[in-house]
Amino acid sequence: MEIEAVKQVLQSKWISMGPVTEKFEQEFSEKLGMKTPSVAVNSGTAALHTALHALGIQKGDEVLVPSITFVATAASVIMAGAVPVFVDSKSIDDFSMSPEDMKKKITSKTKAVIVVHYGGFSADMNNIMEYAKYHKLKVIEDVAHGPTLFNEEKALGTIGDAGCFSFLSTKNITSAEGGMVVSQHKEVLEKAKLFRSHYMNKTAFQKHESVSAEYDITNVGYNYRMNDILAAIGLVQLKKYDEHQEKRKKGAALYRELFSSSKSNSCVKVPYTNFSVEKSAHHLFPIILKNDNRSEIMQLLRDQGIQTTVHYPPCHLFTYYQKNFHAKVGDCPVAEQIGRTELSLPIHPNLTEQQIKTVSEKVIKIAGGYTSAHRV
């Protein structure tokens, strides 16, 4: 289906940002239950940078970000000229931003907070929004892991002032590369549209349609445009989303069942068990290892044909942030514990029941062996 959609765009002879991108923006908004069209960009990082600009974040402003996230969350703050301030995770059961630590790190310079819905699980939006409202902070939701996931009545990404999505090849909805900015505020969307395309007040397709080459530039923007080839892939992926999510949900439920044994509990902890499988996009399936041999365990699993990874090394411990933003060990102790012991297992729509059983058995056997050895 994706190949045919791309073929149609190529045959249309208009491949840059145009009518297919507009259709993707409209249908994505409808999927979230929004009346305002989204703003498509070429990456999740571009979406974050665009949202920060559209919300008026400037040089010297402080922006709170979780330490447990992909580095793009923090990097986008620097791209906007602002200063990232790292916030600890709630616990090893819930890796999302701690509202209590967030509250402690608000200063007179704090202007915004970027909330990451880690792994496809909603962050504690009620408390975060309460603190943000009290301190008059802008709230940006990083929903790279949870497209079309709802928190009570609202889709994640529509609760704060802006929501940012990623369509990288690994995401639940992919266009190979791409991103989206959503907002309930018309002025935010208008600024985002200008910022993504050099602040031109007329797109190339609009110029083509009007047969006029005239346009104006009112500020400095970036080339963050999506194109119709990527948007065509995204439209097909939207149609497949519900089916794919059902498969992810079943896979996650099976993992939980297989890791619930006493033998498993001695070596592995599964976080987010207080969330029902219905309340997650299941972008990731993280576990916590109860020993200090993660690298060896990952290698042994790899030798068995099982690919694992880590989501994520704590951002505040990266050399760049320690050197330039005075971040240090001990700033986010829970995040540091997660960073030492978290392991992400395979989860995707094409994973079979037998493959999930094999992964679980190998993890318990290998991690259990290291745990027993560690206790001796």
Short mmCIF file of C-alpha atoms in Angstrom, two decimals:
data_model
loop_
_atom_site.label_atom_id
_atom_site.label_comp_id
_atom_site.label_asym_id
_atom_site.label_seq_id
_atom_site.Cartn_x
_atom_site.Cartn_y
_atom_site.Cartn_z
CA MET A 1 0.00 0.00 0.00
CA GLU A 2 2.81 2.42 0.87
CA ILE A 3 4.57 1.68 -2.43
CA GLU A 4 1.42 2.42 -4.42
CA ALA A 5 0.84 5.66 -2.49
CA VAL A 6 4.40 6.84 -3.22
CA LYS A 7 4.00 5.84 -6.87
CA GLN A 8 0.89 8.01 -7.16
CA VAL A 9 2.77 11.02 -5.77
CA LEU A 10 5.64 10.49 -8.20
CA GLN A 11 3.20 10.24 -11.09
CA SER A 12 1.46 13.45 -9.99
CA LYS A 13 4.74 15.31 -10.70
CA TRP A 14 4.44 17.29 -7.42
CA ILE A 15 6.69 15.69 -4.81
CA SER A 16 7.55 18.51 -2.38
CA MET A 17 5.17 19.86 0.29
CA GLY A 18 1.75 20.10 -1.31
CA PRO A 19 -1.78 18.64 -1.31
CA VAL A 20 -0.82 15.20 0.05
CA THR A 21 0.96 16.81 3.00
CA GLU A 22 -2.12 18.91 3.67
CA LYS A 23 -4.27 15.79 3.61
CA PHE A 24 -1.94 14.06 6.07
CA GLU A 25 -2.09 17.08 8.39
CA GLN A 26 -5.89 17.07 8.27
CA GLU A 27 -6.34 13.33 8.80
CA PHE A 28 -3.80 13.23 11.62
CA SER A 29 -5.70 15.97 13.44
CA GLU A 30 -8.96 14.08 12.95
CA LYS A 31 -7.34 10.99 14.47
CA LEU A 32 -6.60 13.06 17.58
CA GLY A 33 -10.13 14.49 17.65
CA MET A 34 -8.89 17.98 16.78
CA LYS A 35 -10.64 20.51 14.55
CA THR A 36 -7.49 22.49 13.76
CA PRO A 37 -5.11 21.05 11.09
CA SER A 38 -1.67 19.90 12.25
CA VAL A 39 1.63 21.28 10.92
CA ALA A 40 3.80 18.63 9.26
CA VAL A 41 7.59 18.91 9.51
CA ASN A 42 10.52 16.68 8.57
CA SER A 43 11.39 15.21 12.00
CA GLY A 44 10.34 15.00 15.61
CA THR A 45 13.29 17.22 16.52
CA ALA A 46 12.09 19.84 14.05
CA ALA A 47 8.64 19.60 15.65
CA LEU A 48 10.05 20.35 19.10
CA HIS A 49 12.18 23.27 17.86
CA THR A 50 9.23 24.65 15.92
CA ALA A 51 6.91 24.41 18.93
CA LEU A 52 9.41 26.16 21.21
CA HIS A 53 9.71 29.02 18.71
CA ALA A 54 5.96 29.26 18.17
CA LEU A 55 5.42 29.50 21.94
CA GLY A 56 7.90 32.36 22.25
CA ILE A 57 10.77 30.59 24.04
CA GLN A 58 13.85 32.81 23.74
CA LYS A 59 17.52 33.04 24.57
CA GLY A 60 18.20 32.65 28.29
CA ASP A 61 14.84 31.09 29.13
CA GLU A 62 14.93 27.87 31.12
CA VAL A 63 12.96 24.85 29.91
CA LEU A 64 12.39 21.82 32.14
CA VAL A 65 13.01 18.48 30.41
CA PRO A 66 13.12 14.89 31.70
CA SER A 67 16.52 13.28 31.94
CA ILE A 68 15.15 9.95 30.69
CA THR A 69 14.45 10.81 27.07
CA PHE A 70 16.16 10.79 23.71
CA VAL A 71 18.65 13.65 23.57
CA ALA A 72 16.62 15.50 20.90
CA THR A 73 14.24 16.70 23.63
CA ALA A 74 17.05 18.59 25.36
CA ALA A 75 18.84 19.54 22.14
CA SER A 76 15.76 21.28 20.77
CA VAL A 77 15.82 23.60 23.79
CA ILE A 78 19.39 24.61 22.98
CA MET A 79 18.45 25.06 19.32
CA ALA A 80 15.87 27.60 20.50
CA GLY A 81 18.58 29.47 22.45
CA ALA A 82 17.19 28.39 25.81
CA VAL A 83 18.67 26.40 28.71
CA PRO A 84 17.59 22.81 29.46
CA VAL A 85 17.07 21.97 33.14
CA PHE A 86 16.88 18.25 33.82
CA VAL A 87 14.10 16.73 35.92
CA ASP A 88 14.21 13.31 37.58
CA SER A 89 11.89 10.37 36.88
CA LYS A 90 9.03 9.46 39.23
CA SER A 91 10.26 5.94 40.04
CA ILE A 92 11.58 2.72 38.52
CA ASP A 93 7.91 1.80 38.02
CA ASP A 94 7.16 4.99 36.08
CA PHE A 95 10.04 6.61 34.16
CA SER A 96 8.16 9.82 33.31
CA MET A 97 8.91 13.27 34.69
CA SER A 98 8.46 13.65 38.43
CA PRO A 99 6.04 16.52 39.16
CA GLU A 100 7.65 16.91 42.60
CA ASP A 101 11.17 17.31 41.18
CA MET A 102 9.78 19.55 38.45
CA LYS A 103 8.32 21.83 41.10
CA LYS A 104 11.69 22.03 42.92
CA LYS A 105 13.53 23.08 39.76
CA ILE A 106 11.25 25.94 38.70
CA THR A 107 12.97 29.33 38.93
CA SER A 108 12.15 32.87 37.83
CA LYS A 109 13.77 32.03 34.47
CA THR A 110 11.65 28.94 33.82
CA LYS A 111 9.29 29.56 30.91
CA ALA A 112 8.29 26.11 29.71
CA VAL A 113 8.31 22.37 30.34
CA ILE A 114 8.63 19.57 27.80
CA VAL A 115 6.78 16.47 28.99
CA VAL A 116 7.76 13.15 27.41
CA HIS A 117 5.18 10.36 27.35
CA TYR A 118 7.85 7.68 27.68
CA GLY A 119 7.33 4.36 25.91
CA GLY A 120 3.73 5.21 25.03
CA PHE A 121 2.61 5.67 28.66
CA SER A 122 1.03 8.95 29.70
CA ALA A 123 3.02 11.17 32.06
CA ASP A 124 1.32 12.58 35.16
CA MET A 125 -0.39 15.36 33.23
CA ASN A 126 -2.82 16.38 35.98
CA ASN A 127 -0.08 17.42 38.42
CA ILE A 128 2.26 18.72 35.72
CA MET A 129 -0.46 20.93 34.24
CA GLU A 130 -1.41 22.18 37.73
CA TYR A 131 2.16 23.26 38.50
CA ALA A 132 2.62 24.73 35.02
CA LYS A 133 -0.56 26.75 35.26
CA TYR A 134 0.38 28.09 38.69
CA HIS A 135 3.82 29.18 37.48
CA LYS A 136 2.54 30.34 34.06
CA LEU A 137 4.69 27.87 32.13
CA LYS A 138 4.11 26.78 28.55
CA VAL A 139 3.65 23.01 28.23
CA ILE A 140 4.96 21.08 25.23
CA GLU A 141 4.14 17.38 25.01
CA ASP A 142 6.72 15.15 23.33
CA VAL A 143 4.49 12.36 22.03
CA ALA A 144 7.03 10.59 19.84
CA HIS A 145 6.13 7.32 21.60
CA GLY A 146 2.36 7.64 21.88
CA PRO A 147 0.50 8.85 18.79
CA THR A 148 -3.31 8.82 19.16
CA LEU A 149 -3.10 7.64 22.79
CA PHE A 150 -5.75 9.20 25.01
CA ASN A 151 -5.52 10.35 28.63
CA GLU A 152 -9.12 10.27 29.84
CA GLU A 153 -10.97 12.34 27.21
CA LYS A 154 -8.02 14.10 25.53
CA ALA A 155 -5.42 12.75 23.13
CA LEU A 156 -1.84 13.07 24.32
CA GLY A 157 -0.38 16.11 22.61
CA THR A 158 -3.60 18.11 22.91
CA ILE A 159 -3.49 18.67 26.68
CA GLY A 160 -0.68 21.24 26.80
CA ASP A 161 0.01 24.27 24.61
CA ALA A 162 1.55 22.19 21.82
CA GLY A 163 2.16 18.54 21.01
CA CYS A 164 5.07 17.14 19.00
CA PHE A 165 5.11 13.81 17.18
CA SER A 166 7.77 11.79 15.37
CA PHE A 167 7.32 9.54 12.34
CA LEU A 168 10.80 8.01 12.30
CA SER A 169 11.05 4.49 10.89
CA THR A 170 10.90 2.94 14.39
CA LYS A 171 7.75 4.76 15.50
CA ASN A 172 4.18 3.41 15.74
CA ILE A 173 3.25 5.56 12.74
CA THR A 174 6.11 6.08 10.30
CA SER A 175 6.71 8.12 7.19
CA ALA A 176 10.40 7.03 7.21
CA GLU A 177 11.27 10.50 8.54
CA GLY A 178 8.89 13.20 9.66
CA GLY A 179 7.13 14.94 12.50
CA MET A 180 4.01 16.91 13.39
CA VAL A 181 3.12 19.89 15.56
CA VAL A 182 -0.41 20.17 16.96
CA SER A 183 -2.00 22.89 19.05
CA GLN A 184 -5.39 24.20 20.05
CA HIS A 185 -4.05 27.75 19.60
CA LYS A 186 -4.39 29.25 16.11
CA GLU A 187 -1.50 31.69 16.59
CA VAL A 188 0.86 28.85 17.53
CA LEU A 189 -0.03 26.95 14.37
CA GLU A 190 0.40 30.02 12.20
CA LYS A 191 3.88 30.68 13.58
CA ALA A 192 4.76 27.00 13.17
CA LYS A 193 3.73 27.06 9.50
CA LEU A 194 5.94 30.08 8.83
CA PHE A 195 8.90 28.81 10.86
CA ARG A 196 9.05 25.46 9.03
CA SER A 197 9.55 27.16 5.66
CA HIS A 198 11.91 30.13 6.05
CA TYR A 199 9.03 32.36 7.28
CA MET A 200 7.71 32.59 3.72
CA ASN A 201 4.12 33.81 3.75
CA LYS A 202 3.32 31.63 0.72
CA THR A 203 4.31 28.01 0.08
CA ALA A 204 5.73 26.78 -3.22
CA PHE A 205 2.47 24.97 -3.96
CA GLN A 206 0.45 28.09 -3.19
CA LYS A 207 2.66 30.07 -5.55
CA HIS A 208 2.15 27.39 -8.19
CA GLU A 209 -1.62 27.41 -7.75
CA SER A 210 -1.89 31.21 -7.83
CA VAL A 211 0.58 31.56 -10.72
CA SER A 212 2.33 34.28 -8.70
CA ALA A 213 5.96 34.31 -7.61
CA GLU A 214 5.51 37.10 -5.05
CA TYR A 215 6.01 36.38 -1.35
CA ASP A 216 7.33 38.07 1.79
CA ILE A 217 9.73 37.09 4.60
CA THR A 218 8.95 38.48 8.06
CA ASN A 219 11.45 36.58 10.23
CA VAL A 220 14.19 33.95 10.08
CA GLY A 221 12.89 30.41 9.72
CA TYR A 222 14.18 26.95 8.83
CA ASN A 223 13.68 24.37 6.12
CA TYR A 224 11.68 21.91 8.20
CA ARG A 225 9.14 21.01 5.51
CA MET A 226 7.71 17.54 5.05
CA ASN A 227 7.19 16.44 1.44
CA ASP A 228 4.32 14.66 -0.31
CA ILE A 229 6.29 11.41 -0.67
CA LEU A 230 6.68 11.08 3.10
CA ALA A 231 3.12 12.27 3.70
CA ALA A 232 1.78 9.58 1.37
CA ILE A 233 3.49 6.91 3.48
CA GLY A 234 2.12 8.52 6.63
CA LEU A 235 -1.45 8.46 5.30
CA VAL A 236 -1.26 4.72 4.66
CA GLN A 237 0.24 4.17 8.10
CA LEU A 238 -2.66 6.05 9.68
CA LYS A 239 -5.05 3.55 8.09
CA LYS A 240 -3.02 0.63 9.51
CA TYR A 241 -2.60 2.16 12.95
CA ASP A 242 -5.49 0.54 14.83
CA GLU A 243 -4.61 -2.93 13.53
CA HIS A 244 -0.94 -2.46 14.44
CA GLN A 245 -1.82 -1.18 17.90
CA GLU A 246 -3.95 -4.21 18.63
CA LYS A 247 -0.95 -6.43 17.84
CA ARG A 248 1.35 -4.34 20.04
CA LYS A 249 -1.16 -4.54 22.89
CA LYS A 250 -1.40 -8.34 22.65
CA GLY A 251 2.39 -8.62 22.54
CA ALA A 252 2.80 -6.46 25.64
CA ALA A 253 0.12 -8.43 27.51
CA LEU A 254 1.90 -11.68 26.71
CA TYR A 255 5.26 -10.28 27.87
CA ARG A 256 3.65 -9.21 31.16
CA GLU A 257 2.19 -12.66 31.67
CA LEU A 258 5.49 -14.40 30.94
CA PHE A 259 7.45 -12.11 33.28
CA SER A 260 5.00 -12.53 36.16
CA SER A 261 6.52 -15.77 37.50
CA SER A 262 8.51 -15.87 40.74
CA LYS A 263 11.54 -17.03 38.77
CA SER A 264 11.32 -13.94 36.60
CA ASN A 265 10.73 -11.61 39.57
CA SER A 266 14.06 -12.64 41.08
CA CYS A 267 16.00 -11.14 38.17
CA VAL A 268 13.66 -8.82 36.23
CA LYS A 269 11.21 -6.07 37.14
CA VAL A 270 8.54 -4.91 34.68
CA PRO A 271 7.66 -1.21 35.12
CA TYR A 272 4.29 0.39 34.34
CA THR A 273 2.31 -2.62 35.58
CA ASN A 274 -0.05 -0.14 37.28
CA PHE A 275 -1.05 0.96 33.75
CA SER A 276 -3.50 -1.37 32.02
CA VAL A 277 -2.46 -2.60 28.58
CA GLU A 278 -5.30 -0.46 27.21
CA LYS A 279 -3.58 2.72 28.42
CA SER A 280 -0.40 2.52 26.42
CA ALA A 281 0.71 2.84 22.81
CA HIS A 282 3.30 0.13 23.63
CA HIS A 283 6.04 1.81 21.65
CA LEU A 284 8.59 0.20 23.98
CA PHE A 285 8.66 -2.76 26.32
CA PRO A 286 11.20 -1.80 29.00
CA ILE A 287 12.34 -4.01 31.85
CA ILE A 288 14.61 -3.35 34.84
CA LEU A 289 17.43 -5.83 35.44
CA LYS A 290 18.15 -6.66 39.08
CA ASN A 291 21.92 -6.91 38.59
CA ASP A 292 24.81 -4.89 37.18
CA ASN A 293 25.63 -7.05 34.16
CA ARG A 294 23.50 -5.43 31.48
CA SER A 295 26.22 -5.27 28.82
CA GLU A 296 27.04 -8.96 29.21
CA ILE A 297 23.35 -9.89 29.16
CA MET A 298 22.78 -7.85 26.00
CA GLN A 299 25.70 -9.57 24.29
CA LEU A 300 24.51 -13.04 25.26
CA LEU A 301 21.02 -12.24 23.98
CA ARG A 302 22.53 -10.91 20.76
CA ASP A 303 24.43 -14.19 20.39
CA GLN A 304 21.00 -15.88 20.55
CA GLY A 305 19.69 -13.61 17.76
CA ILE A 306 17.79 -11.28 20.10
CA GLN A 307 18.38 -7.55 19.61
CA THR A 308 17.91 -5.36 22.70
CA THR A 309 18.75 -1.74 23.43
CA VAL A 310 18.56 0.94 26.14
CA HIS A 311 15.97 3.72 26.41
CA TYR A 312 17.70 5.90 27.52
CA PRO A 313 21.04 6.91 28.98
CA PRO A 314 20.19 9.87 31.27
CA CYS A 315 20.71 13.05 29.26
CA HIS A 316 22.17 14.99 32.18
CA LEU A 317 25.15 12.60 32.28
CA PHE A 318 26.22 13.21 28.68
CA THR A 319 29.55 15.05 28.45
CA TYR A 320 28.11 18.03 26.57
CA TYR A 321 25.47 18.77 29.22
CA GLN A 322 27.87 18.30 32.13
CA LYS A 323 30.39 20.61 30.48
CA ASN A 324 28.02 23.35 29.31
CA PHE A 325 25.03 23.22 31.65
CA HIS A 326 26.60 22.17 34.98
CA ALA A 327 24.68 18.88 35.06
CA LYS A 328 26.26 16.29 37.32
CA VAL A 329 25.91 12.84 38.85
CA GLY A 330 23.29 12.92 41.60
CA ASP A 331 21.07 15.55 39.96
CA CYS A 332 18.49 12.92 38.96
CA PRO A 333 19.12 9.79 41.08
CA VAL A 334 16.08 7.80 39.93
CA ALA A 335 16.90 8.49 36.28
CA GLU A 336 20.48 7.39 36.94
CA GLN A 337 19.23 4.08 38.38
CA ILE A 338 17.00 3.57 35.34
CA GLY A 339 19.89 4.43 33.07
CA ARG A 340 22.04 1.70 34.66
CA THR A 341 19.46 -1.09 34.67
CA GLU A 342 16.83 -0.54 31.94
CA LEU A 343 16.69 -2.90 28.95
CA SER A 344 14.24 -2.57 26.04
CA LEU A 345 12.96 -5.81 24.53
CA PRO A 346 11.65 -6.19 20.96
CA ILE A 347 8.03 -5.14 20.44
CA HIS A 348 6.41 -4.45 17.08
CA PRO A 349 3.33 -5.56 15.10
CA ASN A 350 5.14 -8.36 13.25
CA LEU A 351 6.45 -10.07 16.39
CA THR A 352 4.92 -13.54 16.77
CA GLU A 353 3.70 -15.16 19.98
CA GLN A 354 6.46 -17.75 19.74
CA GLN A 355 9.12 -15.06 19.31
CA ILE A 356 7.87 -13.24 22.42
CA LYS A 357 7.99 -16.52 24.38
CA THR A 358 11.51 -17.18 23.16
CA VAL A 359 12.71 -13.67 24.10
CA SER A 360 11.15 -13.95 27.57
CA GLU A 361 12.63 -17.41 28.23
CA LYS A 362 16.11 -16.32 27.14
CA VAL A 363 16.00 -13.12 29.20
CA ILE A 364 14.90 -14.96 32.36
CA LYS A 365 17.49 -17.70 31.88
CA ILE A 366 20.40 -15.36 31.14
CA ALA A 367 19.51 -12.57 33.59
CA GLY A 368 18.64 -15.16 36.24
CA GLY A 369 22.04 -16.79 35.87
CA TYR A 370 23.80 -13.46 36.37
CA THR A 371 21.61 -12.59 39.34
CA SER A 372 22.36 -15.92 41.04
CA ALA A 373 26.07 -15.48 40.40
CA HIS A 374 25.92 -11.92 41.71
CA ARG A 375 24.33 -13.11 44.97
CA VAL A 376 26.94 -15.78 45.68
#
